[in-house]
Coordinates of C-alpha atoms and ligand atoms in Angstrom, one line a residue:
X84 CA -13.8 2.8 -29.5
X85 CA -11.7 5.8 -30.6
X86 CA -8.7 5.9 -28.2
X87 CA -5.9 8.4 -27.7
X88 CA -2.8 6.8 -26.2
X89 CA 0.0 9.0 -24.8
X90 CA 3.3 7.5 -23.7
X91 CA 4.2 4.5 -25.8
X92 CA 7.2 3.2 -23.8
X93 CA 7.9 -0.2 -22.4
X94 CA 4.4 -0.5 -20.9
X95 CA 2.3 1.8 -23.1
X96 CA 3.6 0.4 -26.4
X97 CA 2.4 -3.2 -25.8
X98 CA -0.8 -2.0 -24.1
X99 CA -1.7 0.1 -27.2
X100 CA -0.8 -2.9 -29.4
X101 CA -3.3 -5.1 -27.6
X102 CA -6.1 -2.5 -28.0
X103 CA -5.4 -2.3 -31.7
X104 CA -5.4 -6.1 -32.0
X105 CA -8.8 -6.1 -30.4
X106 CA -10.1 -3.8 -33.1
X107 CA -10.0 -0.4 -31.4
X108 CA -9.1 2.8 -33.3
X109 CA -5.9 4.1 -31.6
X110 CA -4.1 7.4 -32.2
X111 CA -0.8 7.5 -30.4
X112 CA 1.7 10.1 -29.3
X113 CA 5.1 9.9 -27.5
X114 CA 7.6 12.7 -27.2
X115 CA 10.4 10.3 -28.2
X116 CA 8.7 9.8 -31.6
X117 CA 8.1 6.1 -31.0
X118 CA 5.1 4.6 -32.7
X119 CA 3.0 1.4 -32.5
X120 CA 2.1 -0.6 -35.6
X121 CA -1.5 -0.1 -36.6
X122 CA -1.9 3.2 -34.6
X123 CA -2.3 6.5 -36.3
X124 CA 0.5 8.8 -35.2
X125 CA -0.5 12.3 -33.8
X126 CA 1.9 15.3 -33.9
X127 CA 1.1 16.3 -30.3
X128 CA -0.6 15.0 -27.1
X129 CA -3.6 17.4 -27.7
X130 CA -4.0 16.0 -31.3
X131 CA -4.0 12.4 -30.0
X132 CA -6.7 13.4 -27.5
X133 CA -9.0 15.3 -29.9
X134 CA -12.2 13.4 -30.6
X135 CA -11.2 10.4 -28.5
X136 CA -13.8 8.7 -26.3
X137 CA -11.0 7.5 -23.9
X138 CA -7.5 9.0 -23.6
X139 CA -5.0 6.7 -22.0
X140 CA -1.7 8.1 -20.5
X141 CA 1.2 5.8 -19.5
X142 CA 3.9 8.3 -18.4
X143 CA 7.0 8.3 -16.2
X144 CA 5.9 10.5 -13.3
X145 CA 3.4 12.9 -11.7
X146 CA 5.0 16.1 -13.0
X147 CA 4.9 14.8 -16.6
X148 CA 1.3 13.6 -16.1
X149 CA 0.3 17.1 -14.8
X150 CA 1.8 18.9 -17.8
X151 CA 0.3 16.4 -20.3
X152 CA -3.1 16.7 -18.6
X153 CA -3.0 20.5 -18.8
X154 CA -2.5 20.2 -22.6
X155 CA -5.0 17.5 -23.3
X156 CA -8.0 18.3 -21.0
X157 CA -9.0 21.4 -23.1
X158 CA -8.8 19.3 -26.3
X159 CA -10.9 16.4 -25.0
X160 CA -14.7 16.1 -25.8
X161 CA -16.9 16.5 -22.8
X162 CA -18.1 13.1 -21.6
X163 CA -14.8 11.4 -22.6
X164 CA -12.7 9.6 -20.1
X165 CA -9.1 10.4 -19.1
X166 CA -7.6 7.1 -18.0
X167 CA -4.1 7.4 -16.5
X168 CA -2.3 4.1 -16.0
X169 CA 1.0 5.6 -14.9
X170 CA 2.3 5.1 -11.4
X171 CA 2.3 8.6 -9.9
X172 CA 1.9 10.3 -6.5
X173 CA -1.6 10.3 -5.0
X174 CA -1.7 14.1 -5.0
X175 CA -1.0 14.5 -8.7
X176 CA -3.6 11.8 -9.5
X177 CA -6.2 13.7 -7.5
X178 CA -5.3 17.1 -9.0
X179 CA -5.5 15.7 -12.6
X180 CA -8.9 14.0 -11.9
X181 CA -10.3 17.3 -10.4
X182 CA -9.2 19.3 -13.4
X183 CA -10.7 16.7 -15.8
X184 CA -14.0 16.6 -13.9
X185 CA -14.2 20.4 -13.9
X186 CA -14.0 20.2 -17.7
X187 CA -16.9 17.7 -17.9
X188 CA -14.7 14.7 -18.4
X189 CA -14.6 11.3 -16.6
X190 CA -11.3 10.6 -14.9
X191 CA -9.7 7.3 -13.6
X192 CA -6.3 6.6 -12.0
X193 CA -5.5 3.0 -12.9
X194 CA -1.9 2.0 -12.1
X195 CA -1.0 -1.5 -13.0
X196 CA 0.9 -4.4 -11.7
X197 CA 2.3 -7.2 -13.9
X198 CA 5.2 -5.4 -15.5
X199 CA 6.3 -5.6 -19.1
X200 CA 5.3 -9.3 -19.5
X201 CA 1.8 -8.4 -18.3
X202 CA 1.5 -5.5 -20.6
X203 CA 2.6 -7.6 -23.6
X204 CA 0.4 -10.6 -22.6
X205 CA -2.7 -8.5 -21.7
X206 CA -2.6 -9.9 -18.2
X207 CA -2.1 -6.7 -16.1
X208 CA -4.0 -6.0 -12.9
X209 CA -5.5 -2.5 -12.7
X210 CA -6.1 -0.8 -9.4
X211 CA -8.6 1.9 -10.2
X212 CA -9.8 5.1 -8.5
X213 CA -12.6 7.3 -9.9
X214 CA -16.3 7.3 -10.5
X215 CA -18.4 4.1 -11.2
X216 CA -19.6 5.7 -14.5
X217 CA -16.0 6.2 -15.8
X218 CA -15.0 2.7 -14.5
X219 CA -17.9 1.2 -16.5
X220 CA -16.8 3.0 -19.7
X221 CA -13.2 1.9 -19.4
X222 CA -14.2 -1.7 -18.4
X223 CA -14.0 -3.3 -21.8
X224 CA -10.5 -1.8 -22.2
X225 CA -9.3 -3.2 -18.9
X226 CA -10.6 -6.6 -20.1
X227 CA -8.3 -6.4 -23.2
X228 CA -5.2 -5.0 -21.5
X229 CA -5.5 -7.0 -18.3
X230 CA -7.0 -9.9 -16.4
X231 CA -8.4 -8.0 -13.5
X232 CA -9.5 -4.5 -12.6
X233 CA -10.3 -3.6 -9.0
X234 CA -12.4 -0.5 -8.3
X235 CA -10.8 0.9 -5.2
X236 CA -13.0 3.9 -4.6
X237 CA -12.7 7.6 -5.5
X238 CA -9.9 9.4 -7.4
X239 CA -6.4 8.7 -6.1
X240 CA -7.4 5.4 -4.5
X241 CA -5.9 3.3 -7.4
X242 CA -2.5 5.0 -6.7
X243 CA -3.0 4.5 -3.0
X244 CA -3.5 0.7 -3.5
X245 CA -0.5 0.5 -5.8
X246 CA 1.9 2.2 -3.4
X247 CA 0.7 0.3 -0.4
X248 CA 1.1 -3.0 -2.2
X249 CA 4.6 -2.1 -3.5
X250 CA 5.7 -0.9 0.0
X251 CA 4.8 -4.4 1.3
X252 CA 6.7 -5.9 -1.7
X253 CA 9.8 -3.9 -1.1
X254 CA 9.9 -4.7 2.6
X255 CA 9.2 -8.4 2.2
X256 CA 11.8 -8.7 -0.6
X257 CA 14.5 -7.1 1.7
X258 CA 13.4 -9.4 4.6
X259 CA 13.6 -12.4 2.4
X260 CA 17.0 -11.5 1.1
X261 CA 18.5 -10.7 4.5
X262 CA 17.1 -14.0 5.9
X263 CA 18.7 -16.0 3.0
X264 CA 22.1 -14.3 3.6
X265 CA 21.8 -15.0 7.4
X266 CA 20.9 -18.7 6.6
X267 CA 24.0 -19.0 4.4
X268 CA 26.2 -17.8 7.3
X269 CA 24.4 -20.3 9.6
X270 CA 25.2 -23.2 7.2
X271 CA 21.6 -23.8 6.1
X272 CA 21.2 -24.7 2.4
X273 CA 19.1 -22.4 0.3
X274 CA 17.0 -25.3 -0.8
X275 CA 16.2 -26.2 2.8
X276 CA 15.5 -22.6 3.6
X277 CA 13.1 -22.3 0.6
X278 CA 11.4 -25.6 1.4
X279 CA 10.8 -24.5 5.0
X280 CA 9.9 -20.9 4.6
X281 CA 7.7 -21.3 1.5
X282 CA 5.5 -23.6 3.5
X283 CA 5.8 -21.8 6.9
X284 CA 4.7 -18.5 8.4
X285 CA 7.6 -16.6 6.8
X286 CA 6.1 -17.2 3.3
X287 CA 5.3 -14.4 0.9
X288 CA 5.1 -13.6 -2.8
X289 CA 8.8 -12.6 -2.7
X290 CA 9.8 -16.1 -1.4
X291 CA 7.2 -18.3 -3.0
X292 CA 6.7 -16.8 -6.5
X293 CA 9.8 -14.7 -7.1
X294 CA 12.5 -16.4 -5.0
X295 CA 15.6 -14.2 -5.0
X296 CA 18.0 -17.2 -4.7
X297 CA 19.2 -18.6 -8.0
X298 CA 18.3 -22.2 -8.8
X299 CA 15.7 -22.4 -5.9
X300 CA 11.9 -22.2 -6.2
X301 CA 10.1 -21.2 -9.4
X302 CA 11.9 -19.6 -12.4
X303 CA 12.6 -15.9 -11.5
X304 CA 15.0 -13.1 -12.5
X305 CA 17.6 -14.6 -10.0
X306 CA 17.9 -17.5 -12.5
X307 CA 18.7 -15.0 -15.3
X308 CA 21.6 -13.1 -13.6
X309 CA 19.1 -10.7 -12.0
X310 CA 18.1 -9.1 -15.3
X311 CA 14.8 -7.3 -14.6
X312 CA 11.9 -8.3 -14.1
X313 CA 11.1 -5.4 -12.0
X314 CA 14.1 -3.1 -11.9
X315 CA 15.5 -1.9 -8.5
X316 CA 15.0 1.7 -9.7
X317 CA 11.3 1.2 -10.3
X318 CA 11.0 -0.2 -6.7
X319 CA 12.9 2.9 -5.5
X320 CA 10.4 5.1 -7.3
X321 CA 7.4 3.3 -5.8
X322 CA 8.9 3.4 -2.3
X323 CA 9.5 7.1 -2.7
X324 CA 5.9 7.6 -3.6
X325 CA 4.7 5.6 -0.6
X326 CA 6.9 7.7 1.8
X327 CA 5.7 10.9 0.1
X328 CA 2.1 9.8 0.7
X329 CA 2.9 8.7 4.3
X330 CA 4.3 12.1 5.1
X331 CA 1.3 13.9 3.6
X332 CA -1.1 11.6 5.5
X333 CA 0.9 11.6 8.8
X334 CA 1.2 7.8 8.7
X335 CA 4.0 6.1 10.6
X336 CA 5.8 3.7 8.1
X337 CA 9.2 2.9 9.6
X338 CA 9.7 -0.3 7.5
X339 CA 8.7 1.5 4.3
X340 CA 11.2 4.3 5.2
X341 CA 14.0 1.9 5.8
X342 CA 13.3 0.0 2.6
X343 CA 13.4 3.3 0.7
X344 CA 16.9 4.0 2.2
X345 CA 18.2 0.6 1.3
X346 CA 16.9 0.7 -2.3
X347 CA 18.3 4.3 -2.6
X348 CA 21.8 3.2 -1.6
X349 CA 21.5 0.1 -3.8
X350 CA 20.5 2.0 -6.9
X351 CA 22.5 5.3 -6.4
X352 CA 25.7 4.2 -4.6
X353 CA 26.0 0.4 -5.2
X354 CA 25.5 -1.8 -8.3
X355 CA 21.7 -1.9 -8.2
X356 CA 20.8 0.2 -11.2
X357 CA 19.5 -1.9 -14.1
X358 CA 19.3 -5.0 -12.0
X359 CA 16.2 -6.7 -10.7
X360 CA 15.0 -5.6 -7.3
X361 CA 15.6 -9.1 -6.0
X362 CA 19.4 -8.6 -6.5
X363 CA 19.3 -7.4 -2.9
X364 CA 20.3 -11.0 -2.1
X365 CA 23.8 -10.8 -3.6
X366 CA 24.1 -7.4 -1.9
X367 CA 23.4 -8.8 1.5
X368 CA 25.5 -11.9 0.8
X369 CA 28.7 -10.0 0.5
X370 CA 28.2 -8.0 3.7
X371 CA 28.9 -8.4 7.4
X372 CA 27.4 -6.2 10.2
X373 CA 30.1 -3.5 10.0
Ligands
LIG232 P1 9.0 4.2 -20.2 O1 10.0 5.2 -19.8 O2 9.5 3.0 -21.0 O3 7.8 4.9 -21.0 C1 7.4 6.2 -20.8 C2 7.1 6.9 -22.1 O4 6.6 8.2 -21.9 C3 8.4 7.1 -22.9 O5 8.4 6.4 -24.2 C4 8.6 8.6 -23.0 O6 9.1 9.0 -24.2 C5 7.1 9.0 -22.9 N1 6.9 10.4 -22.5 C6 7.6 11.1 -21.5 N2 7.2 12.4 -21.5 C7 6.1 12.5 -22.4 C8 5.3 13.5 -22.8 N3 5.4 14.7 -22.2 N4 4.4 13.3 -23.8 C9 4.3 12.1 -24.4 N5 5.1 11.0 -24.0 C10 6.0 11.2 -23.0 O7 8.3 3.7 -18.9 P2 7.4 2.4 -18.7 O8 8.2 1.3 -18.1 O9 6.5 2.2 -19.9 O10 6.5 2.9 -17.4 C11 5.4 3.8 -17.6 C12 4.7 3.9 -16.3 O11 4.3 2.6 -15.8 C13 5.5 4.5 -15.1 O12 4.8 5.3 -14.4 C14 6.0 3.2 -14.3 O13 6.2 3.5 -13.0 C15 4.7 2.4 -14.5 N6 5.0 0.9 -14.4 C16 6.0 0.3 -15.0 C17 6.2 -1.0 -14.9 C18 7.4 -1.7 -15.6 O14 7.7 -2.9 -15.2 N7 8.1 -1.1 -16.5 C19 5.4 -1.8 -14.1 C20 4.3 -1.2 -13.5 C21 4.1 0.2 -13.6

């Protein structure tokens, strides 16, 4: 397939490399001038999109996606698919899809989970919103870049699934960390805490697969001095998107709102920036109730 790839950062770079390794013809563009081995380098986003059957975007946020979409949609061939894999607000995803469809293009919002490791290993999970026709065209590309693609419904639903999942993740990580810190103060060993909770009703992905306590449970960023992993500022971004969506939809999300506040102070006022999101545990460890 002839593919345009716009945004070749931590995620986009390895995703594009996997498509090239599978034999696709990739033309890339990134404002920072980064390139990927084996891709043709375009001089603009519009040039990368011209003549492509699928244009993939992997960009930092909704405002950037909207401005890139405005530039590439007129350059794309009718019938081609605009496949956005960035994590953005539901509103921007729906607006971009509407503009693409009005120009005779297919459009998919397909945010991912799996992080940089999943991007490099081709094991991402895609949560996809958009038409069944566009989903079928992009299917072979999801198979290369990932291990699973779930069609969640019409445009915007991929982003909706992503932010709901990550709201649960943020809340359960905080709950897991505060419970570990309480257990410390009650004289319970971390190993005992893990052994009980990971096999009891308090279990979760945060406890069982990504335990925030160093030396306990499976290998996780806690065992590597909380180097990300999934950085606290990315969790902050996703919690912000979930609260933006909750406000627009008039949904009551008190735990999501509190998780956003805690990650905001952690990243903006404490030492959370650049650390894994599970470094909430050392944050709670050092605090009392005051
Ligand atoms: P990144 O900052 O490493 O990459 C984004 C790239 O987009 C950069 O190289 C930047 O130069 C480029 N860019 C910015 N504006 C552009 C423009 N106008 N035209 C062309 N290129 C432009 O970020 P990332 O970690 O690759 O994340 C990309 C997206 O994936 C984000 O939406 C993020 O939330 C999401 N995501 C990231 C992770 C992760 O673990 N890093 C996990 C899941 C989802």
